Amino acid sequence: MKQGGVEETVLIPLYARAVETAKTDPALRDPRAVEMVEAIDYDYAKFDGLPSLGGAVMRTALFDHWTRAFLAEHPDGTVIEVGTGLNTRFERTDNGRAHWYDLDLPDIIELRRRFFHDTRRRTMISASVTDPAWPDQVDTGGPYLISAEAVLAFLSEESVRSVVQLVANRFPGALLAMDTSGTGIVAAQQQHDVLSKVDAVMNWACDDPSEVAGWRPGAEVLGSHTLTSLPPELYAALPAAYRAIVDELVPQQLMQVEQYRMSLIRLP
């Protein structure tokens, strides 16, 4: 794969899951990630040993946790993964009844179709999340979970506002799972262990996810977590090595970690 291409950023969480799967006590297992890493020609070695790979795994574990909880309450609901990349949440959390939509840019979907295909319950949508027409391709009913993992920070604030308004208008009552990076992280991204190695640039900084809920009257933040404040049941299920990393962060590291949040927002 071409270094610096638009597809490059989707390979970071993919590689993180593949590396995790090879461990004797993993936080999650993803054999499809291993398969894709082996099939895509790319210099993954530049990410080896970087702390952010573990952070990506914990983020994915939290989004999986939210998805399982949503499907437990709404087994016939609809999950929409925006900026899906090469995500495999369906393989890890599907209940055999829900409907899924995987949305990403055309070249990402082209890559994705090398490994996945549409089914009766699972559909890929080739479009930008900022395109107001993409919801027209969602033809199933709610309730809805909109999952935006590691995507919105790369948009402008104006675009993020438009996306939030779009999904609120088209999928009323939906849950929006998203992550945000604070001002300090965005400002120092060229020193970030992983982002400094790719061409992608974060454009949107958000220090308080409640600001996002404030864009839409009636929206409510149901939960907001950092890597050091994961839901107790999820933290308890993490391998001991991950719990030790969280427990042993020094104050300077904590300041950085606290600026990155993962939030679940109910839209009106």
PDB file of N, CA and C in Angstrom, residues 59 63 81-84 103-104 128-130 134 146-167 176-181 186 201-206 209 212 215 260-261 263 265 267:
ATOM      1  N   ARG A  59      -9.756   1.626  23.484  1.00  0.00           N
ATOM      2  CA  ARG A  59     -10.854   2.393  22.892  1.00  0.00           C
ATOM      3  C   ARG A  59     -11.820   1.456  22.179  1.00  0.00           C
ATOM      4  N   PHE A  63     -15.901   0.796  22.787  1.00  0.00           N
ATOM      5  CA  PHE A  63     -16.931   0.893  21.751  1.00  0.00           C
ATOM      6  C   PHE A  63     -17.643  -0.452  21.578  1.00  0.00           C
ATOM      7  N   GLU A  81     -21.710   2.305  11.476  1.00  0.00           N
ATOM      8  CA  GLU A  81     -20.309   2.613  11.754  1.00  0.00           C
ATOM      9  C   GLU A  81     -19.850   3.657  10.732  1.00  0.00           C
ATOM     10  N   VAL A  82     -19.637   4.897  11.165  1.00  0.00           N
ATOM     11  CA  VAL A  82     -19.166   5.939  10.249  1.00  0.00           C
ATOM     12  C   VAL A  82     -17.640   6.019  10.345  1.00  0.00           C
ATOM     13  N   GLY A  83     -16.993   6.171   9.191  1.00  0.00           N
ATOM     14  CA  GLY A  83     -15.537   6.090   9.175  1.00  0.00           C
ATOM     15  C   GLY A  83     -15.091   4.704   9.599  1.00  0.00           C
ATOM     16  N   THR A  84     -15.734   3.692   9.059  1.00  0.00           N
ATOM     17  CA  THR A  84     -15.558   2.323   9.539  1.00  0.00           C
ATOM     18  C   THR A  84     -14.171   1.762   9.289  1.00  0.00           C
ATOM     19  N   LEU A 103     -19.936   2.737   6.799  1.00  0.00           N
ATOM     20  CA  LEU A 103     -19.794   3.929   5.962  1.00  0.00           C
ATOM     21  C   LEU A 103     -18.356   4.420   5.944  1.00  0.00           C
ATOM     22  N   ASP A 104     -17.833   4.682   4.752  1.00  0.00           N
ATOM     23  CA  ASP A 104     -16.517   5.325   4.647  1.00  0.00           C
ATOM     24  C   ASP A 104     -16.336   5.864   3.235  1.00  0.00           C
ATOM     25  N   SER A 128     -18.753  10.124   2.024  1.00  0.00           N
ATOM     26  CA  SER A 128     -18.206  10.858   3.159  1.00  0.00           C
ATOM     27  C   SER A 128     -19.278  11.005   4.221  1.00  0.00           C
ATOM     28  N   VAL A 129     -18.874  10.983   5.472  1.00  0.00           N
ATOM     29  CA  VAL A 129     -19.825  11.183   6.560  1.00  0.00           C
ATOM     30  C   VAL A 129     -20.437  12.578   6.502  1.00  0.00           C
ATOM     31  N   THR A 130     -19.772  13.509   5.810  1.00  0.00           N
ATOM     32  CA  THR A 130     -20.295  14.871   5.685  1.00  0.00           C
ATOM     33  C   THR A 130     -21.284  15.016   4.532  1.00  0.00           C
ATOM     34  N   TRP A 134     -25.990  10.483   2.454  1.00  0.00           N
ATOM     35  CA  TRP A 134     -25.723   9.088   2.810  1.00  0.00           C
ATOM     36  C   TRP A 134     -26.807   8.440   3.663  1.00  0.00           C
ATOM     37  N   ILE A 146     -25.031   5.126  16.365  1.00  0.00           N
ATOM     38  CA  ILE A 146     -24.081   5.691  15.406  1.00  0.00           C
ATOM     39  C   ILE A 146     -22.703   5.646  16.056  1.00  0.00           C
ATOM     40  N   SER A 147     -21.809   4.878  15.486  1.00  0.00           N
ATOM     41  CA  SER A 147     -20.480   4.707  16.066  1.00  0.00           C
ATOM     42  C   SER A 147     -19.453   5.448  15.215  1.00  0.00           C
ATOM     43  N   ALA A 148     -18.793   6.437  15.823  1.00  0.00           N
ATOM     44  CA  ALA A 148     -17.785   7.242  15.119  1.00  0.00           C
ATOM     45  C   ALA A 148     -16.476   7.132  15.892  1.00  0.00           C
ATOM     46  N   GLU A 149     -15.738   6.081  15.626  1.00  0.00           N
ATOM     47  CA  GLU A 149     -14.494   5.809  16.350  1.00  0.00           C
ATOM     48  C   GLU A 149     -13.292   6.313  15.558  1.00  0.00           C
ATOM     49  N   ALA A 150     -12.539   7.231  16.163  1.00  0.00           N
ATOM     50  CA  ALA A 150     -11.288   7.738  15.576  1.00  0.00           C
ATOM     51  C   ALA A 150     -11.507   8.345  14.194  1.00  0.00           C
ATOM     52  N   VAL A 151     -12.554   9.166  14.059  1.00  0.00           N
ATOM     53  CA  VAL A 151     -12.821   9.775  12.756  1.00  0.00           C
ATOM     54  C   VAL A 151     -13.111  11.266  12.840  1.00  0.00           C
ATOM     55  N   LEU A 152     -13.907  11.719  13.809  1.00  0.00           N
ATOM     56  CA  LEU A 152     -14.387  13.093  13.805  1.00  0.00           C
ATOM     57  C   LEU A 152     -13.283  14.117  14.046  1.00  0.00           C
ATOM     58  N   ALA A 153     -12.254  13.758  14.790  1.00  0.00           N
ATOM     59  CA  ALA A 153     -11.172  14.712  15.072  1.00  0.00           C
ATOM     60  C   ALA A 153     -10.446  15.150  13.810  1.00  0.00           C
ATOM     61  N   PHE A 154     -10.547  14.376  12.743  1.00  0.00           N
ATOM     62  CA  PHE A 154      -9.857  14.710  11.502  1.00  0.00           C
ATOM     63  C   PHE A 154     -10.681  15.647  10.622  1.00  0.00           C
ATOM     64  N   LEU A 155     -11.900  15.989  11.070  1.00  0.00           N
ATOM     65  CA  LEU A 155     -12.738  16.946  10.369  1.00  0.00           C
ATOM     66  C   LEU A 155     -12.596  18.323  11.005  1.00  0.00           C
ATOM     67  N   SER A 156     -13.092  19.331  10.333  1.00  0.00           N
ATOM     68  CA  SER A 156     -13.154  20.660  10.934  1.00  0.00           C
ATOM     69  C   SER A 156     -14.307  20.691  11.930  1.00  0.00           C
ATOM     70  N   GLU A 157     -14.280  21.653  12.860  1.00  0.00           N
ATOM     71  CA  GLU A 157     -15.391  21.762  13.807  1.00  0.00           C
ATOM     72  C   GLU A 157     -16.707  22.005  13.076  1.00  0.00           C
ATOM     73  N   GLU A 158     -16.673  22.815  12.040  1.00  0.00           N
ATOM     74  CA  GLU A 158     -17.894  23.072  11.272  1.00  0.00           C
ATOM     75  C   GLU A 158     -18.456  21.779  10.689  1.00  0.00           C
ATOM     76  N   SER A 159     -17.576  20.918  10.185  1.00  0.00           N
ATOM     77  CA  SER A 159     -18.023  19.650   9.619  1.00  0.00           C
ATOM     78  C   SER A 159     -18.572  18.721  10.698  1.00  0.00           C
ATOM     79  N   VAL A 160     -17.915  18.698  11.868  1.00  0.00           N
ATOM     80  CA  VAL A 160     -18.416  17.860  12.957  1.00  0.00           C
ATOM     81  C   VAL A 160     -19.805  18.322  13.382  1.00  0.00           C
ATOM     82  N   ARG A 161     -19.986  19.638  13.494  1.00  0.00           N
ATOM     83  CA  ARG A 161     -21.312  20.166  13.838  1.00  0.00           C
ATOM     84  C   ARG A 161     -22.354  19.717  12.806  1.00  0.00           C
ATOM     85  N   SER A 162     -21.994  19.765  11.534  1.00  0.00           N
ATOM     86  CA  SER A 162     -22.918  19.362  10.475  1.00  0.00           C
ATOM     87  C   SER A 162     -23.264  17.884  10.582  1.00  0.00           C
ATOM     88  N   VAL A 163     -22.271  17.055  10.900  1.00  0.00           N
ATOM     89  CA  VAL A 163     -22.512  15.618  11.038  1.00  0.00           C
ATOM     90  C   VAL A 163     -23.453  15.347  12.208  1.00  0.00           C
ATOM     91  N   VAL A 164     -23.209  16.003  13.338  1.00  0.00           N
ATOM     92  CA  VAL A 164     -24.069  15.803  14.509  1.00  0.00           C
ATOM     93  C   VAL A 164     -25.506  16.215  14.192  1.00  0.00           C
ATOM     94  N   GLN A 165     -25.679  17.346  13.532  1.00  0.00           N
ATOM     95  CA  GLN A 165     -27.018  17.794  13.166  1.00  0.00           C
ATOM     96  C   GLN A 165     -27.658  16.834  12.168  1.00  0.00           C
ATOM     97  N   LEU A 166     -26.870  16.342  11.228  1.00  0.00           N
ATOM     98  CA  LEU A 166     -27.387  15.425  10.219  1.00  0.00           C
ATOM     99  C   LEU A 166     -27.928  14.148  10.845  1.00  0.00           C
ATOM    100  N   VAL A 167     -27.128  13.508  11.710  1.00  0.00           N
ATOM    101  CA  VAL A 167     -27.586  12.249  12.286  1.00  0.00           C
ATOM    102  C   VAL A 167     -28.736  12.478  13.269  1.00  0.00           C
ATOM    103  N   LEU A 176     -25.022   8.260  19.936  1.00  0.00           N
ATOM    104  CA  LEU A 176     -23.812   8.595  19.190  1.00  0.00           C
ATOM    105  C   LEU A 176     -22.609   8.268  20.059  1.00  0.00           C
ATOM    106  N   ALA A 177     -21.820   7.289  19.642  1.00  0.00           N
ATOM    107  CA  ALA A 177     -20.577   6.936  20.327  1.00  0.00           C
ATOM    108  C   ALA A 177     -19.436   7.608  19.572  1.00  0.00           C
ATOM    109  N   MET A 178     -18.629   8.393  20.267  1.00  0.00           N
ATOM    110  CA  MET A 178     -17.581   9.162  19.604  1.00  0.00           C
ATOM    111  C   MET A 178     -16.403   9.387  20.545  1.00  0.00           C
ATOM    112  N   ASP A 179     -15.272   9.782  19.977  1.00  0.00           N
ATOM    113  CA  ASP A 179     -14.117  10.127  20.792  1.00  0.00           C
ATOM    114  C   ASP A 179     -13.650  11.525  20.434  1.00  0.00           C
ATOM    115  N   THR A 180     -13.048  12.208  21.407  1.00  0.00           N
ATOM    116  CA  THR A 180     -12.602  13.582  21.232  1.00  0.00           C
ATOM    117  C   THR A 180     -11.192  13.744  21.793  1.00  0.00           C
ATOM    118  N   SER A 181     -10.436  14.610  21.142  1.00  0.00           N
ATOM    119  CA  SER A 181      -9.082  14.933  21.590  1.00  0.00           C
ATOM    120  C   SER A 181      -9.033  16.388  22.020  1.00  0.00           C
ATOM    121  N   VAL A 186      -4.211  17.908  20.176  1.00  0.00           N
ATOM    122  CA  VAL A 186      -4.227  18.354  18.778  1.00  0.00           C
ATOM    123  C   VAL A 186      -3.032  19.250  18.484  1.00  0.00           C
ATOM    124  N   VAL A 201      -3.949  14.551   9.694  1.00  0.00           N
ATOM    125  CA  VAL A 201      -3.852  15.668  10.636  1.00  0.00           C
ATOM    126  C   VAL A 201      -5.203  15.862  11.325  1.00  0.00           C
ATOM    127  N   MET A 202      -5.177  15.916  12.651  1.00  0.00           N
ATOM    128  CA  MET A 202      -6.389  16.238  13.393  1.00  0.00           C
ATOM    129  C   MET A 202      -6.667  17.734  13.275  1.00  0.00           C
ATOM    130  N   ASN A 203      -7.917  18.076  13.027  1.00  0.00           N
ATOM    131  CA  ASN A 203      -8.299  19.478  12.851  1.00  0.00           C
ATOM    132  C   ASN A 203      -9.207  20.000  13.950  1.00  0.00           C
ATOM    133  N   TRP A 204      -9.916  19.110  14.606  1.00  0.00           N
ATOM    134  CA  TRP A 204     -10.918  19.521  15.595  1.00  0.00           C
ATOM    135  C   TRP A 204     -10.473  19.135  16.998  1.00  0.00           C
ATOM    136  N   ALA A 205     -10.365  20.142  17.861  1.00  0.00           N
ATOM    137  CA  ALA A 205     -10.055  19.900  19.268  1.00  0.00           C
ATOM    138  C   ALA A 205     -11.312  20.128  20.095  1.00  0.00           C
ATOM    139  N   CYS A 206     -11.533  19.255  21.064  1.00  0.00           N
ATOM    140  CA  CYS A 206     -12.700  19.377  21.933  1.00  0.00           C
ATOM    141  C   CYS A 206     -12.269  19.043  23.356  1.00  0.00           C
ATOM    142  N   PRO A 209     -16.727  17.101  25.969  1.00  0.00           N
ATOM    143  CA  PRO A 209     -17.741  16.515  25.087  1.00  0.00           C
ATOM    144  C   PRO A 209     -19.153  17.046  25.316  1.00  0.00           C
ATOM    145  N   VAL A 212     -20.499  19.199  22.603  1.00  0.00           N
ATOM    146  CA  VAL A 212     -21.137  18.565  21.448  1.00  0.00           C
ATOM    147  C   VAL A 212     -22.631  18.383  21.709  1.00  0.00           C
ATOM    148  N   TRP A 215     -24.726  21.428  21.135  1.00  0.00           N
ATOM    149  CA  TRP A 215     -25.063  21.857  19.779  1.00  0.00           C
ATOM    150  C   TRP A 215     -26.492  21.480  19.404  1.00  0.00           C
ATOM    151  N   TYR A 260      -8.043  13.011  26.328  1.00  0.00           N
ATOM    152  CA  TYR A 260      -8.671  12.157  25.312  1.00  0.00           C
ATOM    153  C   TYR A 260      -9.869  11.459  25.946  1.00  0.00           C
ATOM    154  N   ARG A 261     -11.056  11.662  25.361  1.00  0.00           N
ATOM    155  CA  ARG A 261     -12.266  11.127  25.956  1.00  0.00           C
ATOM    156  C   ARG A 261     -13.092  10.359  24.924  1.00  0.00           C
ATOM    157  N   SER A 263     -17.073   9.177  24.461  1.00  0.00           N
ATOM    158  CA  SER A 263     -18.361   9.581  25.026  1.00  0.00           C
ATOM    159  C   SER A 263     -19.520   8.937  24.285  1.00  0.00           C
ATOM    160  N   ILE A 265     -23.474   9.773  23.605  1.00  0.00           N
ATOM    161  CA  ILE A 265     -24.438  10.867  23.639  1.00  0.00           C
ATOM    162  C   ILE A 265     -25.759  10.408  23.063  1.00  0.00           C
ATOM    163  N   LEU A 267     -29.009  11.533  21.261  1.00  0.00           N
ATOM    164  CA  LEU A 267     -29.531  12.641  20.481  1.00  0.00           C
ATOM    165  C   LEU A 267     -31.049  12.698  20.601  1.00  0.00           C
TER     166      LEU A 267
END
